[in-house]
Coordinates of C-alpha atoms in Angstrom, one line a residue:
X1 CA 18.0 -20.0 -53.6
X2 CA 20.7 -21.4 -51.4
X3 CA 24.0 -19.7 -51.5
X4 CA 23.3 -16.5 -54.0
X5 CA 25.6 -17.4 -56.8
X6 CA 23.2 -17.0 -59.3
X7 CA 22.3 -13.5 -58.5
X8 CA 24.0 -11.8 -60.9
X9 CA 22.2 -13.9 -63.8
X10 CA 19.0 -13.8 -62.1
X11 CA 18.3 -9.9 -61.8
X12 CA 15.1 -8.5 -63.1
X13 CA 15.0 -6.0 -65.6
X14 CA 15.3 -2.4 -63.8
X15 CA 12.7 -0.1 -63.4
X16 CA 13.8 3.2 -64.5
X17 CA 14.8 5.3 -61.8
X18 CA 13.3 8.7 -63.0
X19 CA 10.2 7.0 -63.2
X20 CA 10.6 6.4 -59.3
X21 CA 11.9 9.8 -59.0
X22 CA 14.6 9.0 -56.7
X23 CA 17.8 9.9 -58.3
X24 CA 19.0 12.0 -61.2
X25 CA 17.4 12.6 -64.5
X26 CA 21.0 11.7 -66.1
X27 CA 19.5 8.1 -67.0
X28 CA 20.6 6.3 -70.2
X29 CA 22.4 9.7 -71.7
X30 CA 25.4 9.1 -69.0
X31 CA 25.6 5.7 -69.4
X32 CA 26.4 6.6 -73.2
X33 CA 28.8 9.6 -72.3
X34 CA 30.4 6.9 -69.9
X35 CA 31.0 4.8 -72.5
X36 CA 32.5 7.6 -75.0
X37 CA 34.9 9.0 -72.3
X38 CA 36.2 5.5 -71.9
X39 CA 37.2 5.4 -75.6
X40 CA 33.7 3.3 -76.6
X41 CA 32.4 4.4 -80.1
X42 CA 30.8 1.7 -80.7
X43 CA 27.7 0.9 -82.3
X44 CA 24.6 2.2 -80.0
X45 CA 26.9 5.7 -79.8
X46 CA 27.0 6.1 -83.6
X47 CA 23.5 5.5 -84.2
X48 CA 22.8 8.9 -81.7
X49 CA 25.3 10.9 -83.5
X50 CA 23.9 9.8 -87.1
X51 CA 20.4 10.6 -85.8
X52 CA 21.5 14.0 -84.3
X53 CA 23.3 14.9 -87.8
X54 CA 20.0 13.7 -89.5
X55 CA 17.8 15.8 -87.2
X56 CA 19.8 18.8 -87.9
X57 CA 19.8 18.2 -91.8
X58 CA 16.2 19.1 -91.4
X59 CA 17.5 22.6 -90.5
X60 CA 18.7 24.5 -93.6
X61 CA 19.9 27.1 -91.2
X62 CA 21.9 24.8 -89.3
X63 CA 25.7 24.1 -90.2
X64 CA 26.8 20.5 -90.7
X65 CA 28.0 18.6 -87.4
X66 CA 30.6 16.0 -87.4
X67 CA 30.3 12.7 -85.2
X68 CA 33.6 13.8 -83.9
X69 CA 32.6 17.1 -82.3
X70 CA 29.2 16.0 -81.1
X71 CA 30.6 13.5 -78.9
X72 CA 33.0 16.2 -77.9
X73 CA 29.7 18.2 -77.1
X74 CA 28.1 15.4 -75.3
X75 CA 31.2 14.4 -73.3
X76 CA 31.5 18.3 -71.7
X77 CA 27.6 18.8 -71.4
X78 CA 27.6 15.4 -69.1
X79 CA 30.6 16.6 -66.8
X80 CA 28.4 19.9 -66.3
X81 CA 26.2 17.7 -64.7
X82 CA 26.4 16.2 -60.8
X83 CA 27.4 12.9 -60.9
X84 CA 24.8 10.6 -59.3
X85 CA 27.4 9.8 -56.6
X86 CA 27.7 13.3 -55.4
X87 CA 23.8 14.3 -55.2
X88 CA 22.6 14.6 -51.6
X89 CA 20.3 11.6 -49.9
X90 CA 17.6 12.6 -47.2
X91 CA 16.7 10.2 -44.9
X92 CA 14.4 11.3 -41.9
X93 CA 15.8 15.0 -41.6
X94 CA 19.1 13.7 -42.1
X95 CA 20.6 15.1 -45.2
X96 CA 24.2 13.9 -46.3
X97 CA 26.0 15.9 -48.9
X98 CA 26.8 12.8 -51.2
X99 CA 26.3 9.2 -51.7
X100 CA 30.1 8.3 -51.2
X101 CA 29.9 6.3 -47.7
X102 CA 32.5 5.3 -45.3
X103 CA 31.6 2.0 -43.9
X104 CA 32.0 0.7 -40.5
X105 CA 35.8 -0.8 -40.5
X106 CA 37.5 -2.3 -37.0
X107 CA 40.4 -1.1 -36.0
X108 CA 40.9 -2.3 -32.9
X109 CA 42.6 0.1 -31.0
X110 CA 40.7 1.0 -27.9
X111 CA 44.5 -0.1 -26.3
X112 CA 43.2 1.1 -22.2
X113 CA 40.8 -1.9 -22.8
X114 CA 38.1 0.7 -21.9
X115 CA 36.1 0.5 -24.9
X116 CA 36.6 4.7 -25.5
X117 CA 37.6 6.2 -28.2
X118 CA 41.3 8.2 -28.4
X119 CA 43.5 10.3 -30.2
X120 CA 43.6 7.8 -33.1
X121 CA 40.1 7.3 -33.7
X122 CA 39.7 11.6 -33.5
X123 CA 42.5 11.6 -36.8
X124 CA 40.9 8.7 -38.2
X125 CA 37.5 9.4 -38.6
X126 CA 37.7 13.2 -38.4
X127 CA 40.2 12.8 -41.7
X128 CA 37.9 10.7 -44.0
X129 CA 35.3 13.5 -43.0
X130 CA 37.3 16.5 -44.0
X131 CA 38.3 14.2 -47.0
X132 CA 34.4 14.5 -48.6
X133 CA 32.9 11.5 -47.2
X134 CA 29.5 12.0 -47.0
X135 CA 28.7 9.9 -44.1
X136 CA 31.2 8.7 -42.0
X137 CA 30.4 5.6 -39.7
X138 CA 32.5 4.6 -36.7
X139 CA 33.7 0.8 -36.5
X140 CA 31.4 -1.7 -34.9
X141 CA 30.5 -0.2 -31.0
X142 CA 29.9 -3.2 -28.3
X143 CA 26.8 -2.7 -26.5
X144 CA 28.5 -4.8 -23.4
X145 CA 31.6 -5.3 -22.7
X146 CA 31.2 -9.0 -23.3
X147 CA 30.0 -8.2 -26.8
X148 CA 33.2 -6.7 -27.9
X149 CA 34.8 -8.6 -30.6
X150 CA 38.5 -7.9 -29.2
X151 CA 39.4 -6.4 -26.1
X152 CA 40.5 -3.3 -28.1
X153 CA 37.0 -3.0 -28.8
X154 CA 35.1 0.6 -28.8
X155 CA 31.8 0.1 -26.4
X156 CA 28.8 2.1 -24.9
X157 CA 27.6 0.0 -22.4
X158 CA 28.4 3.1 -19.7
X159 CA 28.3 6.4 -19.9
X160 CA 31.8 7.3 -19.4
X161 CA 32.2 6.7 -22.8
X162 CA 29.6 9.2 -23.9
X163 CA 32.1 12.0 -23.5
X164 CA 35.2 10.0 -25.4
X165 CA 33.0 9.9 -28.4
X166 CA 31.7 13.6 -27.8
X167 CA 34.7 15.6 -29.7
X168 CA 34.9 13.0 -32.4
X169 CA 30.9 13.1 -33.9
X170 CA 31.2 17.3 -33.1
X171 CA 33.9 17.4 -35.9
X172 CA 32.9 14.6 -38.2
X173 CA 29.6 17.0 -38.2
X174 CA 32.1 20.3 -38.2
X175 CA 33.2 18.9 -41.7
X176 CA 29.9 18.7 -43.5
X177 CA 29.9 14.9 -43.0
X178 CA 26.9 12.4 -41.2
X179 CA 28.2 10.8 -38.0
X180 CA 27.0 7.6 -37.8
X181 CA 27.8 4.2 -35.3
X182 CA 27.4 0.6 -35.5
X183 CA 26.3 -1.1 -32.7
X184 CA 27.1 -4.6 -32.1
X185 CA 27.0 -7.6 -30.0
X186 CA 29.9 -10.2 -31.0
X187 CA 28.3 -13.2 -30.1
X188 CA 30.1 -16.4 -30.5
X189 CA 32.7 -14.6 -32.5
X190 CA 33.8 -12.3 -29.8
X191 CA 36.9 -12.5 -27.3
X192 CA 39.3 -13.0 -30.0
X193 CA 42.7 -11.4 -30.4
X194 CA 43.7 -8.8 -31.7
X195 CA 47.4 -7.2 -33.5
X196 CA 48.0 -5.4 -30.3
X197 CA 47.7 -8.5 -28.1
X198 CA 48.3 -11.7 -30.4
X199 CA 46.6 -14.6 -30.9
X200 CA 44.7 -13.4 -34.4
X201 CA 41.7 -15.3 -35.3
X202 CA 41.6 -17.5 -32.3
X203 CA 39.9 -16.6 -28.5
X204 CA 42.2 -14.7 -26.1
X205 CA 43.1 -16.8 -22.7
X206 CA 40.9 -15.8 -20.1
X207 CA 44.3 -14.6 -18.2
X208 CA 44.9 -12.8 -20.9
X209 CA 42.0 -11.1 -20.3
X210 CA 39.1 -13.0 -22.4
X211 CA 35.8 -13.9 -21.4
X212 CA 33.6 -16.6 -21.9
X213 CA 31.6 -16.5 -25.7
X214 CA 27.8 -16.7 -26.0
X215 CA 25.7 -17.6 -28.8
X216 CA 22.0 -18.8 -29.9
X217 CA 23.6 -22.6 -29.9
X218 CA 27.2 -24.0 -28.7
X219 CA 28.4 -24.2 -32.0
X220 CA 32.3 -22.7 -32.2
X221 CA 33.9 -20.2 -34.7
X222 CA 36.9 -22.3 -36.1
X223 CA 39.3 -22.5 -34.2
X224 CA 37.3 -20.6 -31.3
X225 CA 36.1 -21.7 -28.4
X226 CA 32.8 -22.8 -28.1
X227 CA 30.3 -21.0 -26.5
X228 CA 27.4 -20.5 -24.2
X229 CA 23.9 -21.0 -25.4
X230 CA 22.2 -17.9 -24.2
X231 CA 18.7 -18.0 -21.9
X232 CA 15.4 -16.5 -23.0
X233 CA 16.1 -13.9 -20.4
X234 CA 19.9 -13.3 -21.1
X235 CA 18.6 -12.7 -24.7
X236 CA 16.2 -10.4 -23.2
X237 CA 19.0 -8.5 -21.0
X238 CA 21.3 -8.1 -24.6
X239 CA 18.0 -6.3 -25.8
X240 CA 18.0 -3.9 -23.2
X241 CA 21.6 -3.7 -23.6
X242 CA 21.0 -2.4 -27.1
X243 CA 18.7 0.0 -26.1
X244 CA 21.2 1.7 -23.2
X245 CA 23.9 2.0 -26.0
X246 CA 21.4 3.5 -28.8
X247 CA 20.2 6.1 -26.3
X248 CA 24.1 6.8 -25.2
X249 CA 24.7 7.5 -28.9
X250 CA 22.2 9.7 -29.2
X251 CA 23.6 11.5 -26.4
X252 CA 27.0 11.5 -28.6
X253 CA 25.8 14.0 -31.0
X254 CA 25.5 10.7 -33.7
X255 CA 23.1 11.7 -36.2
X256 CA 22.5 7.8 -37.8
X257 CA 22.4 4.5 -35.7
X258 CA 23.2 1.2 -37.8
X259 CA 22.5 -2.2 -36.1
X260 CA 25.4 -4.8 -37.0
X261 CA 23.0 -8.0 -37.8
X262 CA 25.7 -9.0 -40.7
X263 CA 29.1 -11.1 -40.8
X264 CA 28.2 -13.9 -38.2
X265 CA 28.1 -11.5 -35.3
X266 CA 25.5 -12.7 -32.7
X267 CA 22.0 -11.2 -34.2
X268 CA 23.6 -12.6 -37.6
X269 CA 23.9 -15.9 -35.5
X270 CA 20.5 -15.8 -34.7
X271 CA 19.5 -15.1 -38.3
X272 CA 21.0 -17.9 -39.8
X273 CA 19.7 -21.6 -39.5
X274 CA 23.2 -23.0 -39.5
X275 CA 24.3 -21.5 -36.6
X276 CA 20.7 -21.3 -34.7
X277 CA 19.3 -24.7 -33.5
X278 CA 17.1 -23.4 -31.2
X279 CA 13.5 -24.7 -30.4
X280 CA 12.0 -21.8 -28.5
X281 CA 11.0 -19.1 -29.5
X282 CA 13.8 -18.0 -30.9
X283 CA 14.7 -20.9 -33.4
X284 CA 13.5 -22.7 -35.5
X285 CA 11.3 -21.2 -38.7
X286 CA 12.1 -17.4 -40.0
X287 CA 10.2 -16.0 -38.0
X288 CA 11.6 -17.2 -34.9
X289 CA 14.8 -16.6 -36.0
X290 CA 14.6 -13.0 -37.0
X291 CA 12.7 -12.2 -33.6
X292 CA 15.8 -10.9 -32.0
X293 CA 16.5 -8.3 -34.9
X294 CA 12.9 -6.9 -34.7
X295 CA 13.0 -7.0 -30.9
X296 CA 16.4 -4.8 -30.8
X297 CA 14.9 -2.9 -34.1
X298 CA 11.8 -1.8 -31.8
X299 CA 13.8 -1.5 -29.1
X300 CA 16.1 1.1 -30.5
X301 CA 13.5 2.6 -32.7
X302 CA 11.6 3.3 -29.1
X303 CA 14.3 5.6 -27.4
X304 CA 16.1 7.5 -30.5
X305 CA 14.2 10.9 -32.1
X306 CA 11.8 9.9 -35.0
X307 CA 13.6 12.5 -36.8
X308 CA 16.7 10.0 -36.4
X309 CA 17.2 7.6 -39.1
X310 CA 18.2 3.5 -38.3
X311 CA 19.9 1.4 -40.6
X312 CA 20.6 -2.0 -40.4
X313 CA 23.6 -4.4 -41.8
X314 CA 22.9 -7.4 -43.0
X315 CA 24.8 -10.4 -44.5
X316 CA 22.7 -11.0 -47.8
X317 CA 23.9 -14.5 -47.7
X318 CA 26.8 -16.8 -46.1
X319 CA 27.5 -18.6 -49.0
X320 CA 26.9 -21.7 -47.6
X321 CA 24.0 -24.4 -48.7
X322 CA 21.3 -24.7 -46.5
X323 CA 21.9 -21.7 -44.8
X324 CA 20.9 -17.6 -45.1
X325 CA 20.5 -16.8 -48.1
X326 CA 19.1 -13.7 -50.7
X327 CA 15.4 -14.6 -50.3
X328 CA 15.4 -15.0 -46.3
X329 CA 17.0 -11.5 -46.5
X330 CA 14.5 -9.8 -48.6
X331 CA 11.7 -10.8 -46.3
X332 CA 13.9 -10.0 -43.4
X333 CA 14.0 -6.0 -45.3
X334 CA 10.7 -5.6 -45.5
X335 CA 9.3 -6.6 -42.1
X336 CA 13.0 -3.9 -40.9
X337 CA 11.1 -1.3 -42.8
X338 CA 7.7 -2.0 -41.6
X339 CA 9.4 -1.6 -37.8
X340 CA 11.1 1.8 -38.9
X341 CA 14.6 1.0 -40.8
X342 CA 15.6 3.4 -43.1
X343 CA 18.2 1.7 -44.9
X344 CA 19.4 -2.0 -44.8
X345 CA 23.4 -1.9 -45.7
X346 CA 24.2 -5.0 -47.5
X347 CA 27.1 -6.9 -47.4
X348 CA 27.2 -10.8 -47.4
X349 CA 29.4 -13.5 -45.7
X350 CA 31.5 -13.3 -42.2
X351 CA 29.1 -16.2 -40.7
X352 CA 31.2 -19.2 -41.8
X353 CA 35.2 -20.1 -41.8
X354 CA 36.4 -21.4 -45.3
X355 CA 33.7 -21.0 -47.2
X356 CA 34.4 -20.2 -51.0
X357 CA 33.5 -16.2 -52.3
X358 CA 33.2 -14.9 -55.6
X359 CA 35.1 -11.8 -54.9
X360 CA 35.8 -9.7 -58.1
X361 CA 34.4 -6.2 -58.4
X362 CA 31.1 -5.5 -58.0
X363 CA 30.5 -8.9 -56.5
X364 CA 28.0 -7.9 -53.9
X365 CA 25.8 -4.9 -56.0
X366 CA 23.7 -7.8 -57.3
X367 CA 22.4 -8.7 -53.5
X368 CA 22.1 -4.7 -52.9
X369 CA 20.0 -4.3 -56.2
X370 CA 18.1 -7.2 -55.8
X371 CA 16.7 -6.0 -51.8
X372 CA 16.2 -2.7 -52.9
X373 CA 14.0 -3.7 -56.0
X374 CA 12.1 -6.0 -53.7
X375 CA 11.7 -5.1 -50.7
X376 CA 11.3 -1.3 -51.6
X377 CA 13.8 -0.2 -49.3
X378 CA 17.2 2.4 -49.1
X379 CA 20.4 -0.1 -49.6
X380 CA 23.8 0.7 -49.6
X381 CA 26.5 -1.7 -52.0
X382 CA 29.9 -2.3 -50.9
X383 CA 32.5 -5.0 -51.9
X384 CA 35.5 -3.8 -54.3
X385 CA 34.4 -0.7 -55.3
X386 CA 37.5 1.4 -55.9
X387 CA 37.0 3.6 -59.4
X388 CA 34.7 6.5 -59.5
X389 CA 33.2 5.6 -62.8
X390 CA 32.3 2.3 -60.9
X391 CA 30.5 3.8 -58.0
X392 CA 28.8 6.6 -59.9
X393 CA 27.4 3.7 -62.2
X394 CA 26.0 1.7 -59.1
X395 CA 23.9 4.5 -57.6
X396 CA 22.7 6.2 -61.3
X397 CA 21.5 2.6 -62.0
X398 CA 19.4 2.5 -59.2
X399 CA 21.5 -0.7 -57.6
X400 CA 22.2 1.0 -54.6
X401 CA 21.4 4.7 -53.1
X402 CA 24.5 5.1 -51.6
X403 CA 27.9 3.3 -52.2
X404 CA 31.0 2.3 -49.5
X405 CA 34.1 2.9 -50.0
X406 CA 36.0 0.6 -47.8
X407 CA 39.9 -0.6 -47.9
X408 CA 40.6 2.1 -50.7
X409 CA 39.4 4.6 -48.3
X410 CA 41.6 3.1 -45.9
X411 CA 44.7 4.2 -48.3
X412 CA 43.3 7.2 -49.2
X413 CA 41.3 9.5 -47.0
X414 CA 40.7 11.8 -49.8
X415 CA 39.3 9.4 -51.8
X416 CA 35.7 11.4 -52.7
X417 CA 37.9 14.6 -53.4
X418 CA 39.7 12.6 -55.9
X419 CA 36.4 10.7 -57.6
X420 CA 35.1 14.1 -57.9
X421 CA 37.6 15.3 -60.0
X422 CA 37.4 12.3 -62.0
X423 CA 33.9 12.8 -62.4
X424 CA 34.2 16.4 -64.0
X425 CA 32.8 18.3 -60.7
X426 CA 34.4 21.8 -60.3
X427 CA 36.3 22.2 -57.1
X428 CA 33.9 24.7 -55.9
X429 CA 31.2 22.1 -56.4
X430 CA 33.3 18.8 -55.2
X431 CA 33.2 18.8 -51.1
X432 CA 36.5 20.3 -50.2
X433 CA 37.1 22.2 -47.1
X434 CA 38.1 26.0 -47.7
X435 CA 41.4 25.0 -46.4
X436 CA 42.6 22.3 -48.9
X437 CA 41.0 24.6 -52.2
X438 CA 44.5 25.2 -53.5
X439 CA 45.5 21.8 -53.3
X440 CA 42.0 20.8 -55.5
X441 CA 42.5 17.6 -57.5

């Protein structure tokens, strides 16, 4: 398959999830309710309520019930129920409260140039985890300062920046939330601008403080400069580098580590054979071009607690012919599990400029159903999921085991507060903080 647009035709049937025993027995019962509280009586939902009348017919005892009140039955015994969304996940010994995710997002405002976190990062992050998220992950962390995407860049290449993080991941944890990071090397997509300095989506000066760009093969960005092709033992040197800044999280207080290998950032460069002409070792076949992500995988995986989990982002394809695409991923998911990934977190695209997307809702589920069937793995879905009803449905299906909530979260920090209500939980069972009870949605 080259470019994944014929996912969403081309899913297999799926298995049922109780049978796997790894979400709620609220199976094909909610998908009906869903369908009556959204004003659907059609068909299908008067065949149960005909079948329920008939079955209590048998009952002489019994007193005749309309179709009318058993749906109104059915519709308040499903909202006594916990929504799929909102049952807890275990991964490791890491427990989060809910399936409702807040994905890594830059912002770009490490201003000092320092890569530490400040003031605005504390309100941002600390926010969405007061505001029920259930895991809250900080925006992509460079592991060198030349693999910062921007200058404004958060980083962990020292340890200086341990402490900046410190008070941030004690109160995303204070709030009931998982702190996670993304760590990240930028690759041939890095010393861009940014709002703060200018020159948005095109390389920053080097006397305006850029740097020079490296990459598995000199091939530029767009309108970016081109950059370096890296050395065997440069490549070898960004491993390390990976490793410093995993064990510097741990050191954080960050509960969850999630490798950036997605959205044409440099192990995403290395994945893909349209940006990776190399020969050696690390080119050429699959294999040689997933060797970097398994080598920072086991790197990683060697210095973090085995209690800790490690997830891993990946682009599921860039939309482009000829280049990564669904199947490469899948076989890319299940050698990351076999080297100690919990959880792949799949997105798709970032590797090309100008390439046509799909986007409509739910355009990326497909890709996130379709690696978890196959390569028997934890995935996350993101990509225009905004309604409640929308991201319940993805994670009681069994097409993802947790869902992001990315830009809407982004205008509204509450947002699982608010999907809880609209899911039917009580405020006492929705993740509120003692102190915002009265204001309960």
């Amino acid at each position: 398959m080259a470019d994944g647009d014929d996912v969403a035709d081309d899913l297999p049937e799926r298995e049922s999830a109780e049978a796997r025993g790894e979400f709620p027995q609220n199976g094909d019962e909610s998908d009906a309710a869903d369908e009556i509280n959204e004003g659907d009586d059609g068909a299908e939902s008067d065949a149960v309520a005909d079948a329920a009348v008939e079955a209590d017919d048998d009952k002489p005892s019994s007193p005749k019930i309309s179709k009318k009140s058993l749906f109104k039955v059915a519709k308040n015994a499903v909202k006594a129920e916990t929504p799929a969304l909102f049952s807890p996940i275990t991964l490791r010994s890491v427990t989060a409260r809910n399936r409702v995710w807040l994905p890594p997002m830059d912002t770009y405002s490490a201003f000092a140039g320092d890569g530490k976190p400040t003031p605005f990062h504390y309100q941002h992050y600390v926010s969405r985890a007061v505001g029920g998220f259930g895991l809250v992950c900080m925006e992509a962390t460079a592991v060198s300062p030349e693999g910062r995407i921007s200058i404004n860049d958060l980083g962990l290449w020292n340890d200086d920046q341990v402490e900046a993080f410190k008070w941030i991941v004690a109160d995303i944890k204070q709030a009931g939330a998982v702190a996670a990071v993304q760590l990240n090397h930028s690759g041939r997509k890095g010393s861009q601008g940014s709002f703060s300095v200018g020159y948005d989506g095109e390389s920053l000066p080097f006397d305006r403080g850029g740097w020079q760009t490296v990459a598995p093969s000199p091939i530029a960005f767009g309108r970016m400069a081109e950059p370096r092709e890296l050395g065997v033992d440069e490549i070898h040197r960004i491993v390390d580098e990976f490793r410093a800044a995993a064990e510097r999280a741990v050191r954080a207080g960050f509960e969850v580590i999630e490798i950036h290998a997605a959205h044409g950032y440099l192990l995403s460069e290395f994945l893909d054979p349209l940006t990776n002409m190399r020969t050696d070792e690390y080119g050429g076949g699959l294999s040689g071009r997933y060797r970097l992500l398994l080598e920072v995988t086991d790197a990683i995986r060697g210095v973090i607690p085995e209690t800790m989990p490690l997830f891993v982002r990946v682009s599921a394809t860039d939309w482009a012919a000829g280049g990564w695409d669904l199947n490469q991923t899948i076989e890319t998911a299940r050698l990351l599990k076999e080297h100690g990934v919990d959880l792949v977190d799949v997105s798709t695209g970032g590797l090309l400029p100008g390439v046509a997307v799909p986007v409509k809702p739910d355009y990326q589920v497909p890709f996130s159903q379709q690696v978890r069937s196959k390569a028997l793995v934890p995935t996350t879905a993101v990509g225009l999921i905004t309604k409640p009803k929308q991201a319940d449905r993805v994670v009681r299906k069994g097409e993802a085991d947790a869902v992001q909530i990315g830009r809407a979260a982004l205008r509204d920090p509450y947002w699982p507060l608010r999907a809880a209500g609209k899911l039917g939980l009580s405020m006492d069972e929705a993740p509120y903080q003692p102190q915002y009870l009265r204001g309960a949605f």
